[in-house]
Amino acid sequence: MKKSTMIKELLTGNKVIKLAGAHDALSAKIAEKKGFDAIWASGLGISAVETVPDASILSMQEFLNAAISMNQATNIPVIADCDSGFGNIHNVIHMVKKYEYAGIAGVCIEDKVFPKLNSFLSGNQQRLVSAEEFASKIMAAKDTQIDPDFLVIARVESLIAGESMEDALYRATCYAEAGADAILIHSKSKTSDQIEEFSKKWSGQVPLFIVPTTYPNIKTKDIEEMGVKAVVYANQSLRASVKMMDYVLGNIIEQGSSLKVEEEISKVEEIFNLQDVNQMKIDEKKYSHSNALV
Ligand code: SPV
Ligand code: MG
């Protein structure tokens, strides 16, 4: 089954869809192994791998290459975080052609100006484009896709930019009417109150996605009860790997050896498994020169 069809089917199913943020093929593969339904090719994560800010610094092609790596390494759909669409409607049209052709199951674009800033960057003003301008981007994206199952998610940043709940609901309605397949409602609140209020007032026209980074106490059961369809754990694996690398490398310098941390890190065999070394061994036997001659 096509990966876009897989995600479309999940959207119409009755389970909450769990997406894991990934920053490369390895993190995507671990997410699949752990049972996530889909991958979120995180703009923050992909930028962090290059140690640049999540502020439209990398090019679309760089984000796309990272998403392709994740897609090729896994059997589950990849939804690509495409920031504000890399520019205006012409950039969005180009983006949809490229991502769809590459086999990415869907894209998510947000209603911030280009260049965008990560939603949690403080001290900088988060600026939105008008609802009308962003609705045009959604229309352009939907008109461009060839595969009917390719997903276009509209991300509403009103609550991030300090706008009202009414603004968020108005924008979400405009984007759904423009053809968005789902709405991602983002919040930086320390509690899930905003998301709860939004989902209560939402018409249900299209399904909702949430990203509970700042309100991590919310559980799958609560999400289900709210009527939210999908949850994106956008940056937990990135933060986990940074913390662990920092701790382990610091410890080696402090101790003068890796002995103390040896039990706390993955065995080399676990790395081999993630690299499909087993398959390499099977291929080696199957295609050995002696077999070829008999
Ligand atoms: C990302 O993962 O890049 C996101 C989610 O857009 S967040 O960083 O929470 O805004
Ligand atoms: Mg992002």
PDB file of C-alpha atoms in Angstrom, residues 15-269:
ATOM      1  CA  LYS A  15      -7.349   5.257  16.880  1.00  0.00           C
ATOM      2  CA  VAL A  16      -5.272   8.285  17.862  1.00  0.00           C
ATOM      3  CA  ILE A  17      -2.386   8.466  15.362  1.00  0.00           C
ATOM      4  CA  LYS A  18       1.024   8.747  17.023  1.00  0.00           C
ATOM      5  CA  LEU A  19       3.786  10.504  15.099  1.00  0.00           C
ATOM      6  CA  ALA A  20       7.375  10.642  16.281  1.00  0.00           C
ATOM      7  CA  GLY A  21       9.584  13.541  15.342  1.00  0.00           C
ATOM      8  CA  ALA A  22      12.710  12.347  13.583  1.00  0.00           C
ATOM      9  CA  HIS A  23      15.842  14.189  12.532  1.00  0.00           C
ATOM     10  CA  ASP A  24      17.447  11.513  10.359  1.00  0.00           C
ATOM     11  CA  ALA A  25      16.983   7.949   9.068  1.00  0.00           C
ATOM     12  CA  LEU A  26      18.242   6.405  12.301  1.00  0.00           C
ATOM     13  CA  SER A  27      15.807   8.242  14.566  1.00  0.00           C
ATOM     14  CA  ALA A  28      12.986   7.462  12.113  1.00  0.00           C
ATOM     15  CA  LYS A  29      13.820   3.766  12.163  1.00  0.00           C
ATOM     16  CA  ILE A  30      13.882   3.632  15.956  1.00  0.00           C
ATOM     17  CA  ALA A  31      10.465   5.335  16.035  1.00  0.00           C
ATOM     18  CA  GLU A  32       9.072   2.701  13.666  1.00  0.00           C
ATOM     19  CA  LYS A  33      10.573  -0.075  15.772  1.00  0.00           C
ATOM     20  CA  LYS A  34       8.916   1.317  18.888  1.00  0.00           C
ATOM     21  CA  GLY A  35       5.460   1.254  17.302  1.00  0.00           C
ATOM     22  CA  PHE A  36       4.790   4.807  16.111  1.00  0.00           C
ATOM     23  CA  ASP A  37       2.302   5.051  13.259  1.00  0.00           C
ATOM     24  CA  ALA A  38       4.134   7.703  11.266  1.00  0.00           C
ATOM     25  CA  ILE A  39       7.182   9.943  11.192  1.00  0.00           C
ATOM     26  CA  TRP A  40       7.217  13.711  11.579  1.00  0.00           C
ATOM     27  CA  ALA A  41      10.244  14.959   9.606  1.00  0.00           C
ATOM     28  CA  SER A  42      10.922  17.744  12.070  1.00  0.00           C
ATOM     29  CA  GLY A  43      12.186  21.104  10.836  1.00  0.00           C
ATOM     30  CA  LEU A  44      13.690  21.723  14.245  1.00  0.00           C
ATOM     31  CA  GLY A  45      15.384  18.329  14.221  1.00  0.00           C
ATOM     32  CA  ILE A  46      16.717  18.515  10.670  1.00  0.00           C
ATOM     33  CA  SER A  47      18.071  22.013  11.380  1.00  0.00           C
ATOM     34  CA  ALA A  48      19.575  20.864  14.672  1.00  0.00           C
ATOM     35  CA  VAL A  49      21.482  18.068  12.921  1.00  0.00           C
ATOM     36  CA  GLU A  50      23.211  20.807  10.896  1.00  0.00           C
ATOM     37  CA  THR A  51      23.526  22.906  14.095  1.00  0.00           C
ATOM     38  CA  VAL A  52      21.644  25.838  12.573  1.00  0.00           C
ATOM     39  CA  PRO A  53      18.571  27.572  14.011  1.00  0.00           C
ATOM     40  CA  ASP A  54      15.074  26.442  13.045  1.00  0.00           C
ATOM     41  CA  ALA A  55      14.529  29.670  11.143  1.00  0.00           C
ATOM     42  CA  SER A  56      14.261  28.757   7.426  1.00  0.00           C
ATOM     43  CA  ILE A  57      18.060  28.616   7.217  1.00  0.00           C
ATOM     44  CA  LEU A  58      18.304  25.315   5.344  1.00  0.00           C
ATOM     45  CA  SER A  59      16.965  25.082   1.803  1.00  0.00           C
ATOM     46  CA  MET A  60      13.879  23.121   0.782  1.00  0.00           C
ATOM     47  CA  GLN A  61      16.138  20.561  -0.914  1.00  0.00           C
ATOM     48  CA  GLU A  62      18.049  19.985   2.326  1.00  0.00           C
ATOM     49  CA  PHE A  63      14.815  19.400   4.254  1.00  0.00           C
ATOM     50  CA  LEU A  64      13.560  17.153   1.458  1.00  0.00           C
ATOM     51  CA  ASN A  65      16.762  15.083   1.378  1.00  0.00           C
ATOM     52  CA  ALA A  66      16.434  14.457   5.116  1.00  0.00           C
ATOM     53  CA  ALA A  67      12.776  13.416   4.700  1.00  0.00           C
ATOM     54  CA  ILE A  68      13.729  11.075   1.832  1.00  0.00           C
ATOM     55  CA  SER A  69      16.351   9.393   4.047  1.00  0.00           C
ATOM     56  CA  MET A  70      13.718   8.819   6.730  1.00  0.00           C
ATOM     57  CA  ASN A  71      11.231   7.531   4.172  1.00  0.00           C
ATOM     58  CA  GLN A  72      13.683   5.076   2.634  1.00  0.00           C
ATOM     59  CA  ALA A  73      14.713   3.725   6.030  1.00  0.00           C
ATOM     60  CA  THR A  74      11.173   2.951   7.218  1.00  0.00           C
ATOM     61  CA  ASN A  75       7.929   1.274   6.183  1.00  0.00           C
ATOM     62  CA  ILE A  76       5.651   3.833   7.809  1.00  0.00           C
ATOM     63  CA  PRO A  77       4.479   7.145   6.294  1.00  0.00           C
ATOM     64  CA  VAL A  78       6.526  10.326   6.641  1.00  0.00           C
ATOM     65  CA  ILE A  79       4.777  13.654   7.145  1.00  0.00           C
ATOM     66  CA  ALA A  80       7.188  16.458   6.391  1.00  0.00           C
ATOM     67  CA  ASP A  81       7.206  19.615   8.466  1.00  0.00           C
ATOM     68  CA  CYS A  82       7.592  22.169   5.670  1.00  0.00           C
ATOM     69  CA  ASP A  83       7.620  25.326   7.808  1.00  0.00           C
ATOM     70  CA  SER A  84       5.836  28.156   6.010  1.00  0.00           C
ATOM     71  CA  GLY A  85       6.172  26.472   2.618  1.00  0.00           C
ATOM     72  CA  PHE A  86       9.616  27.869   1.795  1.00  0.00           C
ATOM     73  CA  GLY A  87       8.241  31.136   0.415  1.00  0.00           C
ATOM     74  CA  ASN A  88       5.099  32.131  -1.469  1.00  0.00           C
ATOM     75  CA  ILE A  89       2.538  30.086  -3.435  1.00  0.00           C
ATOM     76  CA  HIS A  90       5.071  29.376  -6.192  1.00  0.00           C
ATOM     77  CA  ASN A  91       7.429  27.838  -3.655  1.00  0.00           C
ATOM     78  CA  VAL A  92       4.524  25.822  -2.220  1.00  0.00           C
ATOM     79  CA  ILE A  93       3.616  24.486  -5.681  1.00  0.00           C
ATOM     80  CA  HIS A  94       7.224  23.456  -6.307  1.00  0.00           C
ATOM     81  CA  MET A  95       7.419  21.921  -2.832  1.00  0.00           C
ATOM     82  CA  VAL A  96       4.301  19.747  -3.261  1.00  0.00           C
ATOM     83  CA  LYS A  97       5.556  18.448  -6.636  1.00  0.00           C
ATOM     84  CA  LYS A  98       8.936  17.516  -5.166  1.00  0.00           C
ATOM     85  CA  TYR A  99       7.692  15.967  -1.901  1.00  0.00           C
ATOM     86  CA  GLU A 100       4.938  13.980  -3.561  1.00  0.00           C
ATOM     87  CA  TYR A 101       7.257  12.692  -6.292  1.00  0.00           C
ATOM     88  CA  ALA A 102       9.724  11.597  -3.591  1.00  0.00           C
ATOM     89  CA  GLY A 103       7.069   9.402  -1.950  1.00  0.00           C
ATOM     90  CA  ILE A 104       6.546  11.531   1.146  1.00  0.00           C
ATOM     91  CA  ALA A 105       3.005  10.853   2.421  1.00  0.00           C
ATOM     92  CA  GLY A 106       2.138  14.443   3.229  1.00  0.00           C
ATOM     93  CA  VAL A 107       3.294  17.903   4.170  1.00  0.00           C
ATOM     94  CA  CYS A 108       2.433  20.323   6.932  1.00  0.00           C
ATOM     95  CA  ILE A 109       2.730  24.064   6.375  1.00  0.00           C
ATOM     96  CA  GLU A 110       2.216  26.809   8.927  1.00  0.00           C
ATOM     97  CA  ASP A 111       0.710  30.295   8.633  1.00  0.00           C
ATOM     98  CA  LYS A 112       3.831  32.183   9.676  1.00  0.00           C
ATOM     99  CA  VAL A 113       5.756  34.561   7.425  1.00  0.00           C
ATOM    100  CA  PHE A 114       8.786  33.280   5.513  1.00  0.00           C
ATOM    101  CA  PRO A 115      11.442  33.110   6.908  1.00  0.00           C
ATOM    102  CA  LYS A 116       9.825  31.491   9.941  1.00  0.00           C
ATOM    103  CA  LEU A 117      11.083  31.088  13.484  1.00  0.00           C
ATOM    104  CA  ASN A 118      10.652  28.038  15.678  1.00  0.00           C
ATOM    105  CA  SER A 119       7.457  28.444  17.672  1.00  0.00           C
ATOM    106  CA  PHE A 120       9.284  28.253  21.004  1.00  0.00           C
ATOM    107  CA  LEU A 121      11.924  30.905  20.235  1.00  0.00           C
ATOM    108  CA  SER A 122      11.390  33.638  22.752  1.00  0.00           C
ATOM    109  CA  GLY A 123      12.334  37.276  22.402  1.00  0.00           C
ATOM    110  CA  ASN A 124      11.447  37.266  18.729  1.00  0.00           C
ATOM    111  CA  GLN A 125       8.087  38.203  17.406  1.00  0.00           C
ATOM    112  CA  GLN A 126       6.175  35.392  15.754  1.00  0.00           C
ATOM    113  CA  ARG A 127       4.589  36.954  12.683  1.00  0.00           C
ATOM    114  CA  LEU A 128       1.667  35.458  10.786  1.00  0.00           C
ATOM    115  CA  VAL A 129       0.552  36.027   7.228  1.00  0.00           C
ATOM    116  CA  SER A 130      -3.131  36.879   6.728  1.00  0.00           C
ATOM    117  CA  ALA A 131      -5.630  34.020   6.818  1.00  0.00           C
ATOM    118  CA  GLU A 132      -6.449  34.774   3.158  1.00  0.00           C
ATOM    119  CA  GLU A 133      -2.812  34.575   2.058  1.00  0.00           C
ATOM    120  CA  PHE A 134      -2.300  31.268   3.841  1.00  0.00           C
ATOM    121  CA  ALA A 135      -5.577  29.818   2.539  1.00  0.00           C
ATOM    122  CA  SER A 136      -4.221  30.536  -0.972  1.00  0.00           C
ATOM    123  CA  LYS A 137      -1.142  28.464  -0.159  1.00  0.00           C
ATOM    124  CA  ILE A 138      -3.359  25.574   0.940  1.00  0.00           C
ATOM    125  CA  MET A 139      -5.413  25.853  -2.260  1.00  0.00           C
ATOM    126  CA  ALA A 140      -2.243  25.916  -4.350  1.00  0.00           C
ATOM    127  CA  ALA A 141      -0.909  22.844  -2.536  1.00  0.00           C
ATOM    128  CA  LYS A 142      -4.150  20.878  -2.961  1.00  0.00           C
ATOM    129  CA  ASP A 143      -4.461  21.822  -6.637  1.00  0.00           C
ATOM    130  CA  THR A 144      -0.871  20.695  -7.278  1.00  0.00           C
ATOM    131  CA  GLN A 145      -0.954  17.204  -5.786  1.00  0.00           C
ATOM    132  CA  ILE A 146      -1.585  14.341  -8.210  1.00  0.00           C
ATOM    133  CA  ASP A 147      -2.043  11.511  -5.704  1.00  0.00           C
ATOM    134  CA  PRO A 148      -5.478  12.076  -4.106  1.00  0.00           C
ATOM    135  CA  ASP A 149      -4.245  10.582  -0.822  1.00  0.00           C
ATOM    136  CA  PHE A 150      -1.297  12.983  -0.413  1.00  0.00           C
ATOM    137  CA  LEU A 151      -1.952  14.885   2.806  1.00  0.00           C
ATOM    138  CA  VAL A 152      -1.802  18.659   3.209  1.00  0.00           C
ATOM    139  CA  ILE A 153      -1.958  19.726   6.837  1.00  0.00           C
ATOM    140  CA  ALA A 154      -2.521  23.375   7.721  1.00  0.00           C
ATOM    141  CA  ARG A 155      -0.829  24.481  10.920  1.00  0.00           C
ATOM    142  CA  VAL A 156      -2.437  27.320  12.839  1.00  0.00           C
ATOM    143  CA  GLU A 157       0.032  29.467  14.789  1.00  0.00           C
ATOM    144  CA  SER A 158      -2.414  32.000  16.267  1.00  0.00           C
ATOM    145  CA  LEU A 159      -1.929  30.770  19.835  1.00  0.00           C
ATOM    146  CA  ILE A 160       1.865  30.829  19.387  1.00  0.00           C
ATOM    147  CA  ALA A 161       1.745  34.430  18.107  1.00  0.00           C
ATOM    148  CA  GLY A 162      -0.423  35.577  21.038  1.00  0.00           C
ATOM    149  CA  GLU A 163      -3.585  35.936  18.945  1.00  0.00           C
ATOM    150  CA  SER A 164      -7.023  35.002  20.297  1.00  0.00           C
ATOM    151  CA  MET A 165      -8.818  31.670  20.335  1.00  0.00           C
ATOM    152  CA  GLU A 166     -11.343  33.224  17.918  1.00  0.00           C
ATOM    153  CA  ASP A 167      -8.511  34.006  15.498  1.00  0.00           C
ATOM    154  CA  ALA A 168      -7.278  30.410  15.742  1.00  0.00           C
ATOM    155  CA  LEU A 169     -10.771  29.045  15.056  1.00  0.00           C
ATOM    156  CA  TYR A 170     -11.350  31.488  12.213  1.00  0.00           C
ATOM    157  CA  ARG A 171      -8.059  30.577  10.564  1.00  0.00           C
ATOM    158  CA  ALA A 172      -8.633  26.842  10.995  1.00  0.00           C
ATOM    159  CA  THR A 173     -12.052  27.196   9.337  1.00  0.00           C
ATOM    160  CA  CYS A 174     -10.574  29.201   6.425  1.00  0.00           C
ATOM    161  CA  TYR A 175      -7.853  26.588   5.876  1.00  0.00           C
ATOM    162  CA  ALA A 176     -10.283  23.657   6.051  1.00  0.00           C
ATOM    163  CA  GLU A 177     -12.494  25.435   3.513  1.00  0.00           C
ATOM    164  CA  ALA A 178      -9.445  25.983   1.304  1.00  0.00           C
ATOM    165  CA  GLY A 179      -9.011  22.198   1.201  1.00  0.00           C
ATOM    166  CA  ALA A 180      -6.652  21.298   4.076  1.00  0.00           C
ATOM    167  CA  ASP A 181      -6.955  17.621   5.023  1.00  0.00           C
ATOM    168  CA  ALA A 182      -6.251  18.335   8.692  1.00  0.00           C
ATOM    169  CA  ILE A 183      -5.479  21.198  11.055  1.00  0.00           C
ATOM    170  CA  LEU A 184      -2.466  21.210  13.338  1.00  0.00           C
ATOM    171  CA  ILE A 185      -3.264  23.492  16.235  1.00  0.00           C
ATOM    172  CA  HIS A 186      -0.068  24.527  17.991  1.00  0.00           C
ATOM    173  CA  SER A 187       0.168  25.863  21.538  1.00  0.00           C
ATOM    174  CA  LYS A 188       3.041  26.794  23.838  1.00  0.00           C
ATOM    175  CA  SER A 189       0.851  26.772  26.938  1.00  0.00           C
ATOM    176  CA  LYS A 190       2.178  24.854  29.957  1.00  0.00           C
ATOM    177  CA  THR A 191      -1.186  23.103  30.231  1.00  0.00           C
ATOM    178  CA  SER A 192      -3.525  21.537  27.703  1.00  0.00           C
ATOM    179  CA  ASP A 193      -6.268  24.103  28.451  1.00  0.00           C
ATOM    180  CA  GLN A 194      -5.916  25.964  25.135  1.00  0.00           C
ATOM    181  CA  ILE A 195      -6.000  22.767  23.118  1.00  0.00           C
ATOM    182  CA  GLU A 196      -9.001  21.532  25.074  1.00  0.00           C
ATOM    183  CA  GLU A 197     -10.864  24.769  24.447  1.00  0.00           C
ATOM    184  CA  PHE A 198      -9.951  24.759  20.767  1.00  0.00           C
ATOM    185  CA  SER A 199     -11.019  21.162  20.222  1.00  0.00           C
ATOM    186  CA  LYS A 200     -14.312  21.764  22.062  1.00  0.00           C
ATOM    187  CA  LYS A 201     -15.128  24.717  19.828  1.00  0.00           C
ATOM    188  CA  TRP A 202     -13.830  23.125  16.625  1.00  0.00           C
ATOM    189  CA  SER A 203     -16.496  22.229  14.063  1.00  0.00           C
ATOM    190  CA  GLY A 204     -14.906  18.862  13.316  1.00  0.00           C
ATOM    191  CA  GLN A 205     -14.789  19.725   9.614  1.00  0.00           C
ATOM    192  CA  VAL A 206     -11.348  18.085   9.341  1.00  0.00           C
ATOM    193  CA  PRO A 207      -9.268  16.161  11.930  1.00  0.00           C
ATOM    194  CA  LEU A 208      -6.964  17.859  14.439  1.00  0.00           C
ATOM    195  CA  PHE A 209      -3.250  17.302  15.123  1.00  0.00           C
ATOM    196  CA  ILE A 210      -1.528  18.521  18.294  1.00  0.00           C
ATOM    197  CA  VAL A 211       2.117  18.838  19.414  1.00  0.00           C
ATOM    198  CA  PRO A 212       2.248  18.486  23.214  1.00  0.00           C
ATOM    199  CA  THR A 213       5.814  19.702  23.766  1.00  0.00           C
ATOM    200  CA  THR A 214       5.011  22.209  26.523  1.00  0.00           C
ATOM    201  CA  TYR A 215       2.109  20.256  28.022  1.00  0.00           C
ATOM    202  CA  PRO A 216       3.624  16.753  28.239  1.00  0.00           C
ATOM    203  CA  ASN A 217       1.222  15.506  30.914  1.00  0.00           C
ATOM    204  CA  ILE A 218      -1.535  14.939  28.332  1.00  0.00           C
ATOM    205  CA  LYS A 219      -2.187  11.227  27.746  1.00  0.00           C
ATOM    206  CA  THR A 220      -3.462   9.324  24.729  1.00  0.00           C
ATOM    207  CA  LYS A 221      -6.758   8.743  26.544  1.00  0.00           C
ATOM    208  CA  ASP A 222      -7.246  12.508  27.133  1.00  0.00           C
ATOM    209  CA  ILE A 223      -6.391  13.191  23.489  1.00  0.00           C
ATOM    210  CA  GLU A 224      -8.959  10.634  22.388  1.00  0.00           C
ATOM    211  CA  GLU A 225     -11.619  12.114  24.670  1.00  0.00           C
ATOM    212  CA  MET A 226     -10.943  15.589  23.266  1.00  0.00           C
ATOM    213  CA  GLY A 227     -11.611  14.268  19.787  1.00  0.00           C
ATOM    214  CA  VAL A 228      -8.071  15.057  18.607  1.00  0.00           C
ATOM    215  CA  LYS A 229      -6.980  12.676  15.856  1.00  0.00           C
ATOM    216  CA  ALA A 230      -3.184  12.791  15.897  1.00  0.00           C
ATOM    217  CA  VAL A 231      -0.392  13.606  18.299  1.00  0.00           C
ATOM    218  CA  VAL A 232       3.121  14.624  17.271  1.00  0.00           C
ATOM    219  CA  TYR A 233       5.967  13.931  19.711  1.00  0.00           C
ATOM    220  CA  ALA A 234       8.084  16.334  17.698  1.00  0.00           C
ATOM    221  CA  ASN A 235      11.424  16.632  19.424  1.00  0.00           C
ATOM    222  CA  GLN A 236      11.712  14.114  22.280  1.00  0.00           C
ATOM    223  CA  SER A 237      14.120  11.785  20.443  1.00  0.00           C
ATOM    224  CA  LEU A 238      16.306  14.724  19.396  1.00  0.00           C
ATOM    225  CA  ARG A 239      16.463  16.002  22.979  1.00  0.00           C
ATOM    226  CA  ALA A 240      17.121  12.476  24.269  1.00  0.00           C
ATOM    227  CA  SER A 241      20.058  11.936  21.922  1.00  0.00           C
ATOM    228  CA  VAL A 242      21.597  15.339  22.672  1.00  0.00           C
ATOM    229  CA  LYS A 243      21.348  14.741  26.409  1.00  0.00           C
ATOM    230  CA  MET A 244      22.849  11.259  26.170  1.00  0.00           C
ATOM    231  CA  MET A 245      25.719  12.283  23.873  1.00  0.00           C
ATOM    232  CA  ASP A 246      26.497  15.202  26.140  1.00  0.00           C
ATOM    233  CA  TYR A 247      26.500  13.001  29.253  1.00  0.00           C
ATOM    234  CA  VAL A 248      28.500  10.124  27.788  1.00  0.00           C
ATOM    235  CA  LEU A 249      31.166  12.207  26.071  1.00  0.00           C
ATOM    236  CA  GLY A 250      31.548  14.379  29.177  1.00  0.00           C
ATOM    237  CA  ASN A 251      31.925  11.294  31.306  1.00  0.00           C
ATOM    238  CA  ILE A 252      34.669   9.850  29.090  1.00  0.00           C
ATOM    239  CA  ILE A 253      36.650  13.091  29.399  1.00  0.00           C
ATOM    240  CA  GLU A 254      36.104  13.204  33.170  1.00  0.00           C
ATOM    241  CA  GLN A 255      36.950   9.548  33.818  1.00  0.00           C
ATOM    242  CA  GLY A 256      39.657   9.132  31.212  1.00  0.00           C
ATOM    243  CA  SER A 257      37.879   6.002  29.901  1.00  0.00           C
ATOM    244  CA  SER A 258      34.469   4.827  28.700  1.00  0.00           C
ATOM    245  CA  LEU A 259      34.226   2.049  31.302  1.00  0.00           C
ATOM    246  CA  LYS A 260      31.698   3.815  33.555  1.00  0.00           C
ATOM    247  CA  VAL A 261      29.207   4.519  30.769  1.00  0.00           C
ATOM    248  CA  GLU A 262      29.657   1.257  28.876  1.00  0.00           C
ATOM    249  CA  GLU A 263      26.560  -0.350  30.462  1.00  0.00           C
ATOM    250  CA  GLU A 264      24.407   2.686  29.765  1.00  0.00           C
ATOM    251  CA  ILE A 265      24.942   2.911  26.024  1.00  0.00           C
ATOM    252  CA  SER A 266      23.772   0.708  23.160  1.00  0.00           C
ATOM    253  CA  LYS A 267      25.785  -2.371  22.333  1.00  0.00           C
ATOM    254  CA  VAL A 268      27.455  -2.364  18.934  1.00  0.00           C
ATOM    255  CA  GLU A 269      25.123  -5.269  17.995  1.00  0.00           C
TER     256      GLU A 269
END
